[in-house]
Amino acid sequence: MLIIDLSYQLLGDNIKYILDIGIYARRHGLLFRAAFREVFEHAKQVVFLKGEQIKFPYADVPHLIFVHEGAVLGTLSHEQKIVYKSIKLMQSIFLTDPTGYFKKKVDTHEWVAVNKVSLTAIPIDYLMESLKSVDGARDKLSKHIKKVIKSDYSHYQQIHEHDTLSDKLDFLVKTNPFIFHITRKYLAMFMNVSQNGLSKAILTWAIKNFGIQKNEDTN
C-alpha cells in the first residue's frame, strides 16, 4: 500500500485526482466549493496492488473511497452469510463500512484490489463534519451514498435471480459490460461460481451470440 498526501500543497502533482472527483461531484450535484479545500486537506491518494486488501492503519474508521483507476471487489456479510458483493470500477465510489447508510445488517466488509488500483480515501465522519458549513450538503451526500449502496445491492440480487450462467452473463452485458474487463478469477468470485465454470460459460455464450470462438483468458 502506498499513501500520498492529496492536499492543495501538492496540487500540481495531483490535479488529475482532484479533477476526477470534481467531475464526479458536479455530475451528481455534489460539488460543494466552500468545503472542497478543507476536504482535500484530509484526503489521501492510496495505491494498492492486485490482491491486496483495501485496509488502512485505522481500519475501524469508515472511509469514502473514490476509484480513479483499476477495480475493487467488495464482499459484505452478516453472520458469515453474504449480503451482497460489488465490483467498483474506475470513476465510482464506495464506503468501506456501510453501517448507517444501508438498511441490511453487515458485520464484515472486505474490499480487495482486483488489479492495481489508485484510490482517494477520506474518513466519512470527517467529510460530513467538513460539509457542515454548506447548507444541505451533508444530506445530499448521505442520500447519494445510500443510493449507490442500494444500487450495488440491487444489482447483485438481480444477477442471482437468473438461474443459468448464460442468463447471468446476458444480464451483466446489458447492465455493466465494463465488468468483463476484470480477470476471470475475480469475476467468478463476484458471481459465486468456479473460474473454470465461468470460462466455459463465457465461451459458450460467445459462440451462441457471435458465432465465433476465441482463446480464453483465464487470468
mmCIF file of C-alpha atoms in Angstrom, residues 25-183:
data_model
loop_
_atom_site.group_PDB
_atom_site.id
_atom_site.type_symbol
_atom_site.label_atom_id
_atom_site.label_comp_id
_atom_site.label_asym_id
_atom_site.label_seq_id
_atom_site.Cartn_x
_atom_site.Cartn_y
_atom_site.Cartn_z
ATOM 1 C CA ALA A 25 -19.198 15.603 -7.832
ATOM 2 C CA ARG A 26 -20.521 18.008 -10.453
ATOM 3 C CA ARG A 27 -22.223 15.195 -12.370
ATOM 4 C CA HIS A 28 -24.125 14.177 -9.233
ATOM 5 C CA GLY A 29 -24.826 17.637 -7.846
ATOM 6 C CA LEU A 30 -22.237 17.287 -5.063
ATOM 7 C CA LEU A 31 -19.709 19.992 -5.926
ATOM 8 C CA PHE A 32 -19.644 21.957 -2.670
ATOM 9 C CA ARG A 33 -16.969 24.556 -3.425
ATOM 10 C CA ALA A 34 -16.938 26.098 0.062
ATOM 11 C CA ALA A 35 -15.806 22.806 1.608
ATOM 12 C CA PHE A 36 -13.671 21.495 -1.257
ATOM 13 C CA ARG A 37 -10.319 22.773 0.044
ATOM 14 C CA GLU A 38 -10.827 21.502 3.590
ATOM 15 C CA VAL A 39 -11.931 18.099 2.317
ATOM 16 C CA PHE A 40 -8.814 17.620 0.199
ATOM 17 C CA GLU A 41 -6.526 18.682 3.022
ATOM 18 C CA HIS A 42 -7.517 15.445 4.775
ATOM 19 C CA ALA A 43 -7.843 13.175 1.747
ATOM 20 C CA LYS A 44 -5.213 10.601 0.818
ATOM 21 C CA GLN A 45 -4.352 9.109 -2.536
ATOM 22 C CA VAL A 46 -3.836 5.388 -1.971
ATOM 23 C CA VAL A 47 -2.375 2.772 -4.312
ATOM 24 C CA PHE A 48 -2.975 -0.947 -3.743
ATOM 25 C CA LEU A 49 -1.536 -3.789 -5.790
ATOM 26 C CA LYS A 50 -3.563 -6.666 -7.221
ATOM 27 C CA GLY A 51 -4.791 -8.968 -4.477
ATOM 28 C CA GLU A 52 -4.178 -6.549 -1.604
ATOM 29 C CA GLN A 53 -6.995 -5.876 0.828
ATOM 30 C CA ILE A 54 -8.197 -2.289 0.987
ATOM 31 C CA LYS A 55 -7.268 -1.588 4.592
ATOM 32 C CA PHE A 56 -5.823 1.357 6.479
ATOM 33 C CA PRO A 57 -3.864 1.650 9.747
ATOM 34 C CA TYR A 58 -7.095 2.971 11.294
ATOM 35 C CA ALA A 59 -9.273 0.127 9.966
ATOM 36 C CA ASP A 60 -12.167 0.818 12.346
ATOM 37 C CA VAL A 61 -12.793 4.206 10.703
ATOM 38 C CA PRO A 62 -15.186 4.017 7.702
ATOM 39 C CA HIS A 63 -13.768 5.697 4.587
ATOM 40 C CA LEU A 64 -15.459 7.027 1.497
ATOM 41 C CA ILE A 65 -13.383 5.805 -1.459
ATOM 42 C CA PHE A 66 -13.182 7.178 -4.981
ATOM 43 C CA VAL A 67 -11.745 4.769 -7.585
ATOM 44 C CA HIS A 68 -9.537 6.590 -10.102
ATOM 45 C CA GLU A 69 -8.035 3.581 -11.863
ATOM 46 C CA GLY A 70 -8.362 -0.188 -11.603
ATOM 47 C CA ALA A 71 -11.144 -2.130 -9.901
ATOM 48 C CA VAL A 72 -12.112 -3.331 -6.428
ATOM 49 C CA LEU A 73 -14.194 -6.310 -5.288
ATOM 50 C CA GLY A 74 -16.240 -5.900 -2.131
ATOM 51 C CA THR A 75 -17.833 -8.688 -0.111
ATOM 52 C CA LEU A 76 -20.246 -7.612 2.606
ATOM 53 C CA SER A 77 -21.563 -10.230 5.007
ATOM 54 C CA HIS A 78 -23.630 -10.689 8.134
ATOM 55 C CA GLU A 79 -23.072 -13.641 10.442
ATOM 56 C CA GLN A 80 -20.858 -15.244 7.756
ATOM 57 C CA LYS A 81 -23.584 -15.051 5.121
ATOM 58 C CA ILE A 82 -23.046 -12.864 2.068
ATOM 59 C CA VAL A 83 -25.379 -9.857 1.969
ATOM 60 C CA TYR A 84 -24.032 -8.658 -1.368
ATOM 61 C CA LYS A 85 -20.889 -8.295 -3.451
ATOM 62 C CA SER A 86 -19.870 -5.341 -5.553
ATOM 63 C CA ILE A 87 -17.345 -4.639 -8.279
ATOM 64 C CA LYS A 88 -16.311 -0.982 -8.222
ATOM 65 C CA LEU A 89 -14.719 0.169 -11.470
ATOM 66 C CA MET A 90 -12.921 3.441 -12.181
ATOM 67 C CA GLN A 91 -14.833 6.694 -11.639
ATOM 68 C CA SER A 92 -17.040 5.179 -8.940
ATOM 69 C CA ILE A 93 -17.319 5.385 -5.143
ATOM 70 C CA PHE A 94 -17.862 3.005 -2.242
ATOM 71 C CA LEU A 95 -17.986 3.160 1.543
ATOM 72 C CA THR A 96 -15.708 0.701 3.321
ATOM 73 C CA ASP A 97 -18.332 0.173 6.033
ATOM 74 C CA PRO A 98 -21.988 0.844 5.047
ATOM 75 C CA THR A 99 -23.261 0.932 8.641
ATOM 76 C CA GLY A 100 -25.669 3.833 8.958
ATOM 77 C CA TYR A 101 -26.169 4.076 5.196
ATOM 78 C CA PHE A 102 -27.699 0.665 4.485
ATOM 79 C CA LYS A 103 -30.824 -0.980 5.924
ATOM 80 C CA LYS A 104 -29.414 -4.503 5.855
ATOM 81 C CA LYS A 105 -27.143 -5.645 8.674
ATOM 82 C CA VAL A 106 -23.470 -6.017 7.750
ATOM 83 C CA ASP A 107 -20.821 -7.073 10.269
ATOM 84 C CA THR A 108 -17.992 -7.982 7.877
ATOM 85 C CA HIS A 109 -16.875 -5.875 4.933
ATOM 86 C CA GLU A 110 -13.873 -6.888 2.845
ATOM 87 C CA TRP A 111 -12.553 -4.998 -0.178
ATOM 88 C CA VAL A 112 -9.739 -6.305 -2.349
ATOM 89 C CA ALA A 113 -7.880 -4.818 -5.307
ATOM 90 C CA VAL A 114 -8.814 -6.744 -8.469
ATOM 91 C CA ASN A 115 -5.777 -5.200 -10.144
ATOM 92 C CA LYS A 116 -3.520 -2.280 -9.287
ATOM 93 C CA VAL A 117 -5.848 0.458 -8.111
ATOM 94 C CA SER A 118 -5.451 4.154 -7.451
ATOM 95 C CA LEU A 119 -7.923 5.494 -4.895
ATOM 96 C CA THR A 120 -8.696 8.624 -2.939
ATOM 97 C CA ALA A 121 -9.804 7.933 0.623
ATOM 98 C CA ILE A 122 -11.272 10.199 3.300
ATOM 99 C CA PRO A 123 -12.835 9.291 6.657
ATOM 100 C CA ILE A 124 -16.590 9.642 6.170
ATOM 101 C CA ASP A 125 -17.154 11.231 9.605
ATOM 102 C CA TYR A 126 -14.587 13.923 8.885
ATOM 103 C CA LEU A 127 -16.054 14.507 5.443
ATOM 104 C CA MET A 128 -19.526 15.020 6.886
ATOM 105 C CA GLU A 129 -18.122 17.372 9.520
ATOM 106 C CA SER A 130 -16.391 19.422 6.803
ATOM 107 C CA LEU A 131 -19.694 19.795 4.938
ATOM 108 C CA LYS A 132 -21.495 21.384 7.918
ATOM 109 C CA SER A 133 -20.553 24.800 6.562
ATOM 110 C CA VAL A 134 -22.565 24.215 3.370
ATOM 111 C CA ASP A 135 -26.341 24.240 3.724
ATOM 112 C CA GLY A 136 -27.854 20.886 2.752
ATOM 113 C CA ALA A 137 -24.518 19.376 1.687
ATOM 114 C CA ARG A 138 -24.384 16.562 4.239
ATOM 115 C CA ASP A 139 -27.916 15.463 3.429
ATOM 116 C CA LYS A 140 -27.206 15.461 -0.309
ATOM 117 C CA LEU A 141 -24.021 13.409 0.068
ATOM 118 C CA SER A 142 -25.681 10.992 2.501
ATOM 119 C CA LYS A 143 -28.559 10.399 0.083
ATOM 120 C CA HIS A 144 -26.122 9.832 -2.780
ATOM 121 C CA ILE A 145 -24.083 7.271 -0.806
ATOM 122 C CA LYS A 146 -27.269 5.438 0.184
ATOM 123 C CA LYS A 147 -28.387 5.421 -3.455
ATOM 124 C CA VAL A 148 -25.052 3.956 -4.605
ATOM 125 C CA ILE A 149 -25.100 1.222 -1.942
ATOM 126 C CA LYS A 150 -28.738 0.385 -2.694
ATOM 127 C CA SER A 151 -27.901 0.163 -6.411
ATOM 128 C CA ASP A 152 -24.936 -2.150 -5.750
ATOM 129 C CA TYR A 153 -27.103 -4.382 -3.557
ATOM 130 C CA SER A 154 -29.947 -4.444 -6.080
ATOM 131 C CA HIS A 155 -27.579 -5.240 -8.955
ATOM 132 C CA TYR A 156 -26.114 -8.201 -7.083
ATOM 133 C CA GLN A 157 -29.563 -9.515 -6.161
ATOM 134 C CA GLN A 158 -30.788 -9.211 -9.751
ATOM 135 C CA ILE A 159 -27.821 -11.193 -11.046
ATOM 136 C CA HIS A 160 -28.728 -14.092 -8.798
ATOM 137 C CA GLU A 161 -32.373 -14.033 -9.774
ATOM 138 C CA HIS A 162 -31.227 -15.598 -13.053
ATOM 139 C CA ASP A 163 -30.949 -19.376 -12.935
ATOM 140 C CA THR A 164 -28.291 -20.074 -15.561
ATOM 141 C CA LEU A 165 -24.819 -18.655 -16.061
ATOM 142 C CA SER A 166 -25.790 -17.759 -19.607
ATOM 143 C CA ASP A 167 -28.682 -15.635 -18.326
ATOM 144 C CA LYS A 168 -26.420 -14.025 -15.728
ATOM 145 C CA LEU A 169 -23.934 -13.118 -18.461
ATOM 146 C CA ASP A 170 -26.721 -11.648 -20.580
ATOM 147 C CA PHE A 171 -27.735 -9.502 -17.630
ATOM 148 C CA LEU A 172 -24.188 -8.276 -16.984
ATOM 149 C CA VAL A 173 -23.642 -7.435 -20.649
ATOM 150 C CA LYS A 174 -26.788 -5.294 -20.602
ATOM 151 C CA THR A 175 -26.214 -3.603 -17.245
ATOM 152 C CA ASN A 176 -22.453 -3.392 -16.712
ATOM 153 C CA PRO A 177 -20.415 -4.562 -19.741
ATOM 154 C CA PHE A 178 -17.175 -2.989 -18.478
ATOM 155 C CA ILE A 179 -17.146 -5.534 -15.652
ATOM 156 C CA PHE A 180 -15.756 -8.020 -18.183
ATOM 157 C CA HIS A 181 -12.506 -6.049 -18.206
ATOM 158 C CA ILE A 182 -11.569 -7.626 -14.877
ATOM 159 C CA THR A 183 -9.928 -11.048 -14.780
#
